[in-house]
Coordinates of C-alpha atoms and ligand atoms in Angstrom, one line a residue:
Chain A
X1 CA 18.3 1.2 7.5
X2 CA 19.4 4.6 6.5
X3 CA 22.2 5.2 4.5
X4 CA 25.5 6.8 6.3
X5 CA 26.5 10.5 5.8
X6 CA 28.0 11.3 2.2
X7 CA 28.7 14.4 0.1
X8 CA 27.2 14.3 -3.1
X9 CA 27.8 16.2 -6.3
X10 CA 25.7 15.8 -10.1
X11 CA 27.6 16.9 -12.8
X12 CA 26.0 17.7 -16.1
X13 CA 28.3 16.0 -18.3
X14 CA 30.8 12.9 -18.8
X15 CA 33.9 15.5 -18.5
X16 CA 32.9 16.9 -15.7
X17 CA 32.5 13.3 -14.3
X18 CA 35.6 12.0 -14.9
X19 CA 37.7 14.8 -13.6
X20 CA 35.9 14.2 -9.8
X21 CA 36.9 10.6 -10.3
X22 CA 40.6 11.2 -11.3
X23 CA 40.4 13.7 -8.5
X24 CA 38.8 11.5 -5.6
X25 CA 39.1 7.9 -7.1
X26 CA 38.3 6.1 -4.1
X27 CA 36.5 7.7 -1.7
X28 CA 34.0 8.2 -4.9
X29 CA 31.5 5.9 -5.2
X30 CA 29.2 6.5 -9.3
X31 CA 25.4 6.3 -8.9
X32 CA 23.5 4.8 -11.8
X33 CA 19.8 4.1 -11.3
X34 CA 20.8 3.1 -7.6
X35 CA 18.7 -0.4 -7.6
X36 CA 21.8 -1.8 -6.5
X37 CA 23.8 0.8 -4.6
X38 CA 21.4 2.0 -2.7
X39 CA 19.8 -1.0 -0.6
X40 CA 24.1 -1.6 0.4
X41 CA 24.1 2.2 1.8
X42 CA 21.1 1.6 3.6
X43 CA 22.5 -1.5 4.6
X44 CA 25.8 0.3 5.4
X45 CA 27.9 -2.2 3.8
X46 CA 29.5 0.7 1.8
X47 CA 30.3 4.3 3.7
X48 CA 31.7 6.2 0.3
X49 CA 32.7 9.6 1.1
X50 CA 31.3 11.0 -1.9
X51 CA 28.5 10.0 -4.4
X52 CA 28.7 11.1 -7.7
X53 CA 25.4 11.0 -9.2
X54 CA 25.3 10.5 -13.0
X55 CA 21.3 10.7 -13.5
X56 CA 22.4 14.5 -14.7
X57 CA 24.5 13.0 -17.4
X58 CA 22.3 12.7 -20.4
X59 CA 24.9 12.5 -23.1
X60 CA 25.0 8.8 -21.4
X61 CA 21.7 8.1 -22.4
X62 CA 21.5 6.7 -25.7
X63 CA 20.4 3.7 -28.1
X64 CA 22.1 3.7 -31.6
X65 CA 21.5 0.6 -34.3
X66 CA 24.1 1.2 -37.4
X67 CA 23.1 -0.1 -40.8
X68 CA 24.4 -3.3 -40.2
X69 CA 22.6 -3.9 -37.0
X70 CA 25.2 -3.2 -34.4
X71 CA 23.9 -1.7 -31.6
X72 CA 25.9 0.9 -28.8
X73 CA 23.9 2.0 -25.3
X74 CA 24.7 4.4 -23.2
X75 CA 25.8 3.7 -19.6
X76 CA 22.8 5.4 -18.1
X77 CA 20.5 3.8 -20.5
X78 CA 17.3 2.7 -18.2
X79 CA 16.5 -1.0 -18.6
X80 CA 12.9 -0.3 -18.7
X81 CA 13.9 2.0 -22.3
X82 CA 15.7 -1.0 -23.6
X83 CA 12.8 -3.3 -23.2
X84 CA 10.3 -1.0 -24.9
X85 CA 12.8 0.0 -27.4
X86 CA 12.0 -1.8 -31.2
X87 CA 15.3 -1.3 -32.7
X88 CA 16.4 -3.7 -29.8
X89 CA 13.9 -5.9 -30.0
X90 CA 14.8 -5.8 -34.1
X91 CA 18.8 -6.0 -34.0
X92 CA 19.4 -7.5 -30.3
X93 CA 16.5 -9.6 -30.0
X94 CA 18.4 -11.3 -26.8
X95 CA 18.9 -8.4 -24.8
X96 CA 15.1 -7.7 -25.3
X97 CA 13.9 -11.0 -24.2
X98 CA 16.3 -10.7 -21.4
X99 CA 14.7 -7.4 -19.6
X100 CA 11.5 -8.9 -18.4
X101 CA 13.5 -11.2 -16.3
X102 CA 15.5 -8.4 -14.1
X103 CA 13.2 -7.4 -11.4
X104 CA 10.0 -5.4 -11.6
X105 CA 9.1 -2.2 -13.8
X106 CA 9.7 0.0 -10.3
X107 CA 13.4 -1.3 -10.7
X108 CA 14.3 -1.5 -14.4
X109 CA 12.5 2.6 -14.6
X110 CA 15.7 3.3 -12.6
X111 CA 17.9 0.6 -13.3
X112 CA 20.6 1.2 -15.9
X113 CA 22.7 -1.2 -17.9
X114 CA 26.2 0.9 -16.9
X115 CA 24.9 0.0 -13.5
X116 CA 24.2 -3.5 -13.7
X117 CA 27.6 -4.6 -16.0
X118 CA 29.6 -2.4 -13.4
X119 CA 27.8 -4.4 -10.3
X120 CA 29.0 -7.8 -12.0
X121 CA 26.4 -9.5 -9.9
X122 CA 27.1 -13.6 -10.8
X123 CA 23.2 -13.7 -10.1
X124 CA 22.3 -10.8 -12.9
X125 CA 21.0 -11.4 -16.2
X126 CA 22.9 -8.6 -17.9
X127 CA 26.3 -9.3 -17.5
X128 CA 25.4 -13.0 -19.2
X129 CA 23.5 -11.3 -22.0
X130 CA 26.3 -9.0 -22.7
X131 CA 29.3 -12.3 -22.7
X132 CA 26.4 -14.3 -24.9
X133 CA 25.9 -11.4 -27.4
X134 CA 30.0 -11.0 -27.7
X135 CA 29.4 -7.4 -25.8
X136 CA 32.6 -4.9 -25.4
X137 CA 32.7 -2.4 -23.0
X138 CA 34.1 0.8 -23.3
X139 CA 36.0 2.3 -20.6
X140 CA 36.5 5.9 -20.0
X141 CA 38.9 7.7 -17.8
X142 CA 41.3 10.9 -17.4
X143 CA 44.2 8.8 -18.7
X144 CA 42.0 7.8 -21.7
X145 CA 39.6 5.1 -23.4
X146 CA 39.7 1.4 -23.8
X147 CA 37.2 -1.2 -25.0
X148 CA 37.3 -4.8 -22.8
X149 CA 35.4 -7.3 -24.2
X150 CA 32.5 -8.4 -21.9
X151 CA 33.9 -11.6 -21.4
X152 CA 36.9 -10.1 -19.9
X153 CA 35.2 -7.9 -18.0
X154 CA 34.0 -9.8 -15.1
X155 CA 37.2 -11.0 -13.5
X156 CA 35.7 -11.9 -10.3
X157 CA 32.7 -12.0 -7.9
X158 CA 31.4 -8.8 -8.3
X159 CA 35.0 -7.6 -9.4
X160 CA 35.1 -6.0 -13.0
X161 CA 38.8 -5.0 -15.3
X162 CA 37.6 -1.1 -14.2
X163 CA 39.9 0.9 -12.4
X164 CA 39.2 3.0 -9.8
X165 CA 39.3 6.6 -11.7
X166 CA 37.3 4.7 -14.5
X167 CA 33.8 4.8 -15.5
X168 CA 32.0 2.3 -17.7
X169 CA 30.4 4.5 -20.9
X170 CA 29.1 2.1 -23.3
X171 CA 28.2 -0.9 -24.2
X172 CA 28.6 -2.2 -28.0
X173 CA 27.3 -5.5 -29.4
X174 CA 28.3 -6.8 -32.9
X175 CA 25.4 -7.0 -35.2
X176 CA 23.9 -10.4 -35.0
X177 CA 25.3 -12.9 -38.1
X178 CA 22.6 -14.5 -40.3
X179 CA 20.8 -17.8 -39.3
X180 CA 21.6 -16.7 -35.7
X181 CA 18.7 -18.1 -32.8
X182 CA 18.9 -17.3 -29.2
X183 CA 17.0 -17.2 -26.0
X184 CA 16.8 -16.8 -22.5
X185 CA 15.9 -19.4 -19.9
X186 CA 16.0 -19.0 -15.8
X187 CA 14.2 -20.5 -13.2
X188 CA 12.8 -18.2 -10.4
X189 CA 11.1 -18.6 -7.6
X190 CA 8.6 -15.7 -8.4
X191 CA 8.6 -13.7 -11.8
X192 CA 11.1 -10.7 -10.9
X193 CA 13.0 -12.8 -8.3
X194 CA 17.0 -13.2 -8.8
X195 CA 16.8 -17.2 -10.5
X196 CA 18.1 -20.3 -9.3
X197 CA 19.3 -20.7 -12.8
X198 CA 19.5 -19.3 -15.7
X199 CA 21.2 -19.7 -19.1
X200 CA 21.6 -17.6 -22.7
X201 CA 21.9 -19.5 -25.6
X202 CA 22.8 -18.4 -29.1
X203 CA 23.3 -20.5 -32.3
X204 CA 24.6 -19.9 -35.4
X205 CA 23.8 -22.0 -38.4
X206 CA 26.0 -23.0 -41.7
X207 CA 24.5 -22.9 -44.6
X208 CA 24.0 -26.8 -44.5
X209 CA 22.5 -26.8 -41.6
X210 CA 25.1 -27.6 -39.6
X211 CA 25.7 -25.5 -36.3
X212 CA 28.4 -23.1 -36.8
X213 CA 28.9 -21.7 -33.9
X214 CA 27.0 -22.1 -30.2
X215 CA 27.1 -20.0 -27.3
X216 CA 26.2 -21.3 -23.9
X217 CA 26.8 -18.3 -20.9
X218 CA 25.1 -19.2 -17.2
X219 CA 23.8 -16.6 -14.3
X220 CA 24.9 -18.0 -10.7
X221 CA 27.1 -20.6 -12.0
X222 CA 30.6 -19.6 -10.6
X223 CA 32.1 -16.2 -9.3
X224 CA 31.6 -14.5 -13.1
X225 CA 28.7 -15.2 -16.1
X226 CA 30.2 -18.9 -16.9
X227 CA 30.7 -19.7 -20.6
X228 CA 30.2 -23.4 -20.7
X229 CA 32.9 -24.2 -23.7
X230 CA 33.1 -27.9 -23.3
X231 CA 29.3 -28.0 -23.8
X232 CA 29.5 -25.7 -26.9
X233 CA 32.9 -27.8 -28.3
X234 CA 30.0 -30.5 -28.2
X235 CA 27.5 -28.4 -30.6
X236 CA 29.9 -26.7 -33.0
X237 CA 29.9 -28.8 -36.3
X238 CA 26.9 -31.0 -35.1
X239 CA 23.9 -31.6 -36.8
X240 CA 21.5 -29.9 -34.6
X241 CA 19.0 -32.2 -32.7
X242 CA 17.1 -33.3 -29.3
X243 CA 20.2 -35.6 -28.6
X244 CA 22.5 -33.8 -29.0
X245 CA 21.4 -30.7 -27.2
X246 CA 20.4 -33.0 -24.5
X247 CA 24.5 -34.2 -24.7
X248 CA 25.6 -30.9 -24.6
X249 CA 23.4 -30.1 -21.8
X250 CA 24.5 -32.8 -19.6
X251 CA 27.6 -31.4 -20.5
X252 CA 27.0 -28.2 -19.2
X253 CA 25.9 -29.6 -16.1
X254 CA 29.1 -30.5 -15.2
X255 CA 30.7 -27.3 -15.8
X256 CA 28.0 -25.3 -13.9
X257 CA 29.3 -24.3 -10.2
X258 CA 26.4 -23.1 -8.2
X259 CA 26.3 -23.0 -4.9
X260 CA 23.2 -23.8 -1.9
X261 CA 21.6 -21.3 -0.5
X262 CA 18.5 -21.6 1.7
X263 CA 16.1 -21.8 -1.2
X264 CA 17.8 -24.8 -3.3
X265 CA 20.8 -26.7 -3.2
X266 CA 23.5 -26.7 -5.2
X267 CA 22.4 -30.1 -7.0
X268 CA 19.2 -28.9 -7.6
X269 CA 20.7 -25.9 -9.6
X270 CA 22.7 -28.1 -11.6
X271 CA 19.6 -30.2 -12.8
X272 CA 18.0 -26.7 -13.5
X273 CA 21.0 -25.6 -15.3
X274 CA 20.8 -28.9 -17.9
X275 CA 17.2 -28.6 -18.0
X276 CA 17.3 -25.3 -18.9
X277 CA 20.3 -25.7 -21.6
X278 CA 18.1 -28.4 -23.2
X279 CA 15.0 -26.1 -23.3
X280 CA 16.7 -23.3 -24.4
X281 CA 19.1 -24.9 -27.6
X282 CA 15.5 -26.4 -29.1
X283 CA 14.2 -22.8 -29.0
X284 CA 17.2 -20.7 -30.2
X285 CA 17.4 -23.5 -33.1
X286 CA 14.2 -23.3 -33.7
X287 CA 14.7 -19.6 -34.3
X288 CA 17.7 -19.8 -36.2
X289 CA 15.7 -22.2 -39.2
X290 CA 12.9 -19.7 -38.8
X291 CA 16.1 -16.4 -39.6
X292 CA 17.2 -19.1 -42.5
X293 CA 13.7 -18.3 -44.5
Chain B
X1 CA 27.4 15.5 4.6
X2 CA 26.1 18.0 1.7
X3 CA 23.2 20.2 2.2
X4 CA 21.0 20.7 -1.0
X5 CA 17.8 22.7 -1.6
X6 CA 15.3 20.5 -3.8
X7 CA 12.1 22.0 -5.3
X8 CA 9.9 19.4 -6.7
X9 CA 6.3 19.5 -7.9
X10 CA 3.9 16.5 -5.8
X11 CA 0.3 16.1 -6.8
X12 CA 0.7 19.0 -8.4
X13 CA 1.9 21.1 -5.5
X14 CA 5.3 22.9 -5.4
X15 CA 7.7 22.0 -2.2
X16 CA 11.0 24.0 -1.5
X17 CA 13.2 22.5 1.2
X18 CA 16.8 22.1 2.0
X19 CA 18.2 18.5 2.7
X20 CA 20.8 16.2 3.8
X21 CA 22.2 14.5 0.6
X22 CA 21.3 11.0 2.1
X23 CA 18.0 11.5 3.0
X24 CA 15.8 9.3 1.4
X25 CA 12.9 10.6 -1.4
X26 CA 10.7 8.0 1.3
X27 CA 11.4 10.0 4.5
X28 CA 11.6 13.5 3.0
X29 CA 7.8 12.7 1.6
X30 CA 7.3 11.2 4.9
X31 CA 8.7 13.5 7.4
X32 CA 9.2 16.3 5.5
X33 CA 5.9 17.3 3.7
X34 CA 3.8 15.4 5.8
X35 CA 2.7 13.3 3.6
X36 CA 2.5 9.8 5.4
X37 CA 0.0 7.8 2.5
X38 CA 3.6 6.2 1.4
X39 CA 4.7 3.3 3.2
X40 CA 7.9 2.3 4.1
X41 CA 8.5 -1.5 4.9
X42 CA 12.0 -3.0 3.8
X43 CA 14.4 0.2 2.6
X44 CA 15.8 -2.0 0.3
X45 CA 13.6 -2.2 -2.8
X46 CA 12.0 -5.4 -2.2
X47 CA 8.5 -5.0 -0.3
X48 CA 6.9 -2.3 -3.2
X49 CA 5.4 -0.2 0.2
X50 CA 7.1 2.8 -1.1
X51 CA 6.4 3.4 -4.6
X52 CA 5.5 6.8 -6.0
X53 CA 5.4 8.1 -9.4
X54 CA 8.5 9.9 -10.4
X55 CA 7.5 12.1 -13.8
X56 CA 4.9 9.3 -13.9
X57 CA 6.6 6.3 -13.5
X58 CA 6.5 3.7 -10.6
X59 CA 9.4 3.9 -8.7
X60 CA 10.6 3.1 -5.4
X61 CA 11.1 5.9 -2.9
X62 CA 13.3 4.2 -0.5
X63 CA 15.6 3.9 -3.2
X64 CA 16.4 7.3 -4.4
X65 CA 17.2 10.5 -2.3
X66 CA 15.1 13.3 -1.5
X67 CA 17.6 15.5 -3.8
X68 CA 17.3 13.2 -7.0
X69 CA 13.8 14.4 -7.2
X70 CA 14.7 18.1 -7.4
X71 CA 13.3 19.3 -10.8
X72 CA 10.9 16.7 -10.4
X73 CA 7.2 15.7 -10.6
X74 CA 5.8 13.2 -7.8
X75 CA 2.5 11.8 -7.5
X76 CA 1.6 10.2 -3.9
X77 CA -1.1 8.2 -3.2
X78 CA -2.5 11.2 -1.8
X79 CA -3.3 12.3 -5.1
X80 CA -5.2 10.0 -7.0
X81 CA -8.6 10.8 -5.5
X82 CA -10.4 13.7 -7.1
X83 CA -11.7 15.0 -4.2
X84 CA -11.9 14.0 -0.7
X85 CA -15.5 12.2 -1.4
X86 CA -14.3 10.6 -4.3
X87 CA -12.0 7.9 -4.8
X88 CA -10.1 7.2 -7.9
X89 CA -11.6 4.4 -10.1
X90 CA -9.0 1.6 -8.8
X91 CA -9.0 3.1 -5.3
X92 CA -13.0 2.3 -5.4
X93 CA -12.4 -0.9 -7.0
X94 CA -10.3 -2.3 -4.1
X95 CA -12.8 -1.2 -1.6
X96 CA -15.8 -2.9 -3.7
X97 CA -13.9 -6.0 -3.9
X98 CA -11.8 -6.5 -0.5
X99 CA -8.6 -5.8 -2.1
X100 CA -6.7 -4.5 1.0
X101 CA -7.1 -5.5 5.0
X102 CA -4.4 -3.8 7.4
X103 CA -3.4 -1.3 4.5
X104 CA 0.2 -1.2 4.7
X105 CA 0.6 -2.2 1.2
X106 CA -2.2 -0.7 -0.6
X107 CA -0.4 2.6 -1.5
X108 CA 2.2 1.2 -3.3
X109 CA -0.2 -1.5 -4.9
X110 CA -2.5 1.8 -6.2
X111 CA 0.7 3.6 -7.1
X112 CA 2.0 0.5 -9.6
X113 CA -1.5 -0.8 -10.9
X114 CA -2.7 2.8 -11.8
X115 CA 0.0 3.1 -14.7
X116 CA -0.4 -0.1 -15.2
X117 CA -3.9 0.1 -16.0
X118 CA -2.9 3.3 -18.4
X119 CA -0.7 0.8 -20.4
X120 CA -2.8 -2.6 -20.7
X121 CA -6.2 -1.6 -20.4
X122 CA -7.5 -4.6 -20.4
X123 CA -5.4 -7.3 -18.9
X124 CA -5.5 -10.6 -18.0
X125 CA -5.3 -12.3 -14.6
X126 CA -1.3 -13.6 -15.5
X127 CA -0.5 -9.9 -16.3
X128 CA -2.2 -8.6 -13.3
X129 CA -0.3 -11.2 -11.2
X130 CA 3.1 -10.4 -12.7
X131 CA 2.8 -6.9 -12.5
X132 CA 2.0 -7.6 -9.1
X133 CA 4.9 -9.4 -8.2
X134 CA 6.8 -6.6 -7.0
X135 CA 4.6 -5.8 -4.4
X136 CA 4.7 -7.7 -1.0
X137 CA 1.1 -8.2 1.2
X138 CA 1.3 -10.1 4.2
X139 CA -2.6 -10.2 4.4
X140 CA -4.6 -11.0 1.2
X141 CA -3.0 -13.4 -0.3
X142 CA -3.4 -11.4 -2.9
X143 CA -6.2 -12.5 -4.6
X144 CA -8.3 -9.8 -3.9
X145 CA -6.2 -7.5 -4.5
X146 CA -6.0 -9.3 -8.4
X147 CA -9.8 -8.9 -8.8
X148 CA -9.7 -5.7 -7.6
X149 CA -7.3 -4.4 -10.2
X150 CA -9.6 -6.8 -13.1
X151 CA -12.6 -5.5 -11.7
X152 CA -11.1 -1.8 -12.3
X153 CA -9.8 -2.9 -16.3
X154 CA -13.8 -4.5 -16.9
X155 CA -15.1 -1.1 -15.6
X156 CA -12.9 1.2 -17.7
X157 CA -14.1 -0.9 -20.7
Ligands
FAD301 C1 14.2 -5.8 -5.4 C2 15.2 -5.9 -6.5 C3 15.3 -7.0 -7.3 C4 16.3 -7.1 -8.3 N1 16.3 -8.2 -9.1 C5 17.2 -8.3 -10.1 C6 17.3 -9.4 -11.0 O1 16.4 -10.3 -10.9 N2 18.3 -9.4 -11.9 C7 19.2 -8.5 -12.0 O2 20.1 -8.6 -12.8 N3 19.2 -7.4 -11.2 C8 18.2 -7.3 -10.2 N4 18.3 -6.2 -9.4 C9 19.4 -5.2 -9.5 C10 19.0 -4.1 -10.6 O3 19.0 -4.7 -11.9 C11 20.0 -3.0 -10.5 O4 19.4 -1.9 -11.2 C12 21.4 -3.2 -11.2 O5 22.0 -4.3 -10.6 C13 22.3 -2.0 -10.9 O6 22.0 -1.0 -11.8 P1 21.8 0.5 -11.3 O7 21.8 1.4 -12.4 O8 20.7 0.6 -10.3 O9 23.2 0.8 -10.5 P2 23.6 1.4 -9.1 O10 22.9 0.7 -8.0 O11 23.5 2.9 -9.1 O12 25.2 1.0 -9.1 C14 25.6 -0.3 -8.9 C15 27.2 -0.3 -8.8 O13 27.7 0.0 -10.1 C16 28.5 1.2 -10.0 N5 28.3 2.0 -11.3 C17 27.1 2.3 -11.7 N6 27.2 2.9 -12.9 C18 28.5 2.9 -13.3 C19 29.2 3.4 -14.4 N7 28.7 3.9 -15.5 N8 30.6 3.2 -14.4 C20 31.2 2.6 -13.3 N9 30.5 2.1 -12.2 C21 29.2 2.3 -12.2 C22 28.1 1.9 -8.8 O14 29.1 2.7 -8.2 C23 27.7 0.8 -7.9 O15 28.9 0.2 -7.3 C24 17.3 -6.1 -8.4 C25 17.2 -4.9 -7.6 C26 16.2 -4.9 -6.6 C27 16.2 -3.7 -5.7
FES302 S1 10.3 0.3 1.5 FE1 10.9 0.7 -0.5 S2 10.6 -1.2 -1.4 FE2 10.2 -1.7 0.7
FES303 S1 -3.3 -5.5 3.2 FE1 -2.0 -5.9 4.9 S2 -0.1 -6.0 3.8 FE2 -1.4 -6.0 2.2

């Protein structure tokens, strides 16, 4: 249980960073808030010849809310600073009600959100806040910049669009339109545990009422943060009630891919999933009425 | 493997040393400066045993090497009493009210409640228990260990 021998260099800035990655690419392995990374070193499922440690970085550590509400973090942004912070609470209200549900405080002090979008974990919360919340990613390397948008990100099971002399700087999230509701539903064995299920839901109403636009993105549903579209194709136009959310959410059952594991099965997930979906359209619509006033 | 000198402040002390980069901030507390009041149970962030204060907030040790910490402040559990006939408020609460048995967890339990306690003052039992739930006893059952922290918030009052 200790971690295998590695050099191990801190730079003091993103420049600095990038030229050790464009210089060692693959034998380089980042290190965020090490939540993740770590526990696989001491494992020794990873034997990286080098470990670039980007704690040092502190131009990467940033919250900024524009005028309109649209929000950019920093890579090394601690998840424990974005829970506490109010301008996310005010402009990215999903995000905030997200960070309780990663972990404990001894993880999310360390944790970052550069580390947990470049872990693509199917089971984390983050990645699925970031596809609900129509997240880009900005990419930064020594052959330049490029913004992917979260739901392009995750490509596969802990498989990102990143290259290997790429690092993941920031992450940017639209400002929230008007008469917009969300929330943030999981199942878990014990508060802090990774969930048997889990779901974001965001929903956007018309001026009459109707739903303009729904968003339906799942943790541990598939290989990468599943967007449930046939379930949202049911809610968009609708007039927004119990049956219909309960429609949708059978729906989404069906489109949900969870697999056992030795706590529940994969069936048991799935009635989670629709439970969940049901629970959490009633509360993001009762939000969005509440943003109409 | 990189050698690195780390100088870090714990309890208030100054350390100098030179270490391997992967040794872990657990071990080089451990075996390094002697100071065995952190625990070390899983060494993959789960159990809680290890967590220290890093410039006052709980972390866990087993999850951050020794030379992360260079520049640092630490606090160890080793610190919290006053004096060597005086335990800390919460360290006295768990004894009054049975909140440990074999131990092995009760450092990193003290190490989380203690800021804890700083932020919600007066808590109730659902906080406690959350709070708690990154921290892994195999003996309580933990509810001891829930009144001790309460019986810690009613005395502060
Ligand atoms: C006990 C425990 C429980 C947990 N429970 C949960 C949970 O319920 N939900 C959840 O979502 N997570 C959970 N986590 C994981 C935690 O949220 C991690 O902090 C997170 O997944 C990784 O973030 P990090 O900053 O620690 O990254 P690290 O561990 O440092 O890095 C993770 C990976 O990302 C790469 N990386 C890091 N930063 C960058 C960057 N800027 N650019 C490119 N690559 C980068 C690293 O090279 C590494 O491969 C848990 C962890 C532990 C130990
Ligand atoms: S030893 Fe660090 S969390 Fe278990
Ligand atoms: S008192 Fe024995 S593990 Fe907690």
């Amino acid at each position: 249980m200790k971690p295998p021998p590695f050099d191990y260099l801190a730079p003091s800035s993103l420049e600095e960073a990038l030229d050790v990655l464009a210089e060692k690419g693959g034998e380089a392995k980042l290190l965020a808030g090490g939540q993740s990374l770590v526990p696989v070193l001491n494992f020794r499922l990873a034997q990286p010849a080098l470990l670039v440690d980007l704690n040092r970085i502190a131009e990467l550590d940033y919250i900024d809310v524009d005028e309109a509400g649209a929000v950019r973090i920093g890579a090394m942004t601690r998840q424990r600073a974005l829970e506490r912070d109010p301008r996310i609470a005010a402009s990215a209200p999903l995000l905030a009600e997200t960070m309780p549900l990663i972990a404990h405080p001894q993880i999310r002090n360390r944790g970052t959100i550069g580390g947990s979008l470049a872990h693509a974990d199917p089971a984390g919360e983050l990645p699925v806040a970031a596809v609900a919340l129509d997240g880009e990613i900005v990419l930064r390397g020594r052959r330049g910049e490029r913004t992917v948008a979260a739901a392009d990100f995750f490509v596969g099971l802990m498989t990102t669009a990143m290259t290997e002399d790429e690092m993941l700087c920031e992450l940017r999230l639209p400002a929230t339109p008007k008469r917009t509701g969300w929330s943030f539903r999981e199942i878990a064995r014990r508060h802090g545990d990774y969930a048997h299920a889990g779901v974001a839901a965001r929903m956007t109403l018309a001026d009459d009422g109707t739903i303009a636009r729904a968003r339906l993105v799942y943790l541990s549903a598939g290989e990468v943060p599943l967007s449930a579209t046939a379930a949202t194709g049911v809610l968009d136009g609708g007039a927004p009630c119990e049956e219909l959310f309960a429609e949708a959410a059978s729906t989404a059952r069906g489109e949900v891919d969870p697999s056992d594991d030795i706590h529940a099965t994969a069936e048991f997930k799935k009635h989670l999933a629709e439970v969940l979906t049901r629970r959490a359209l009633a509360a993001a619509w009762e939000r969005a009425r509440a943003a109409q006033r | 493997m990189s050698r690195h000198s780390v100088s870090t402040e714990v309890n208030g002390r100054l350390y100098e040393r030179e270490v391997d980069a992967r040794l872990l901030l657990s071990d080089f507390l451990r075996h390094e400066l002697g100071l065995t009041g952190t625990h070390v149970g899983c060494e993959h962030g789960v159990c809680g045993a290890c967590t220290v204060l890093l410039d006052g907030e709980p972390v866990r040790s087993c999850l951050i090497f020794a030379v992360q910490a260079d520049g640092r402040k630490l606090a160890t559990v080793e610190g919290l009493a006053s004096s060597p006939d005086e335990l800390h408020p919460l360290q006295q609460a768990f004894r009054d009210a049975h909140g440990l048995q074999c131990g092995f967890c009760t450092a990193g339990i003290l190490m989380t409640m203690v800021p804890f306690l700083e932020e919600n003052p007066a808590p109730t039992e659902t906080q406690v228990r959350e709070a708690l739930s990154g921290n892994l006893c195999r003996c309580t059952g933990y509810q001891h260990i829930v009144d001790a922290v309460l019986l810690a918030a009613e005395r502060r009052a």
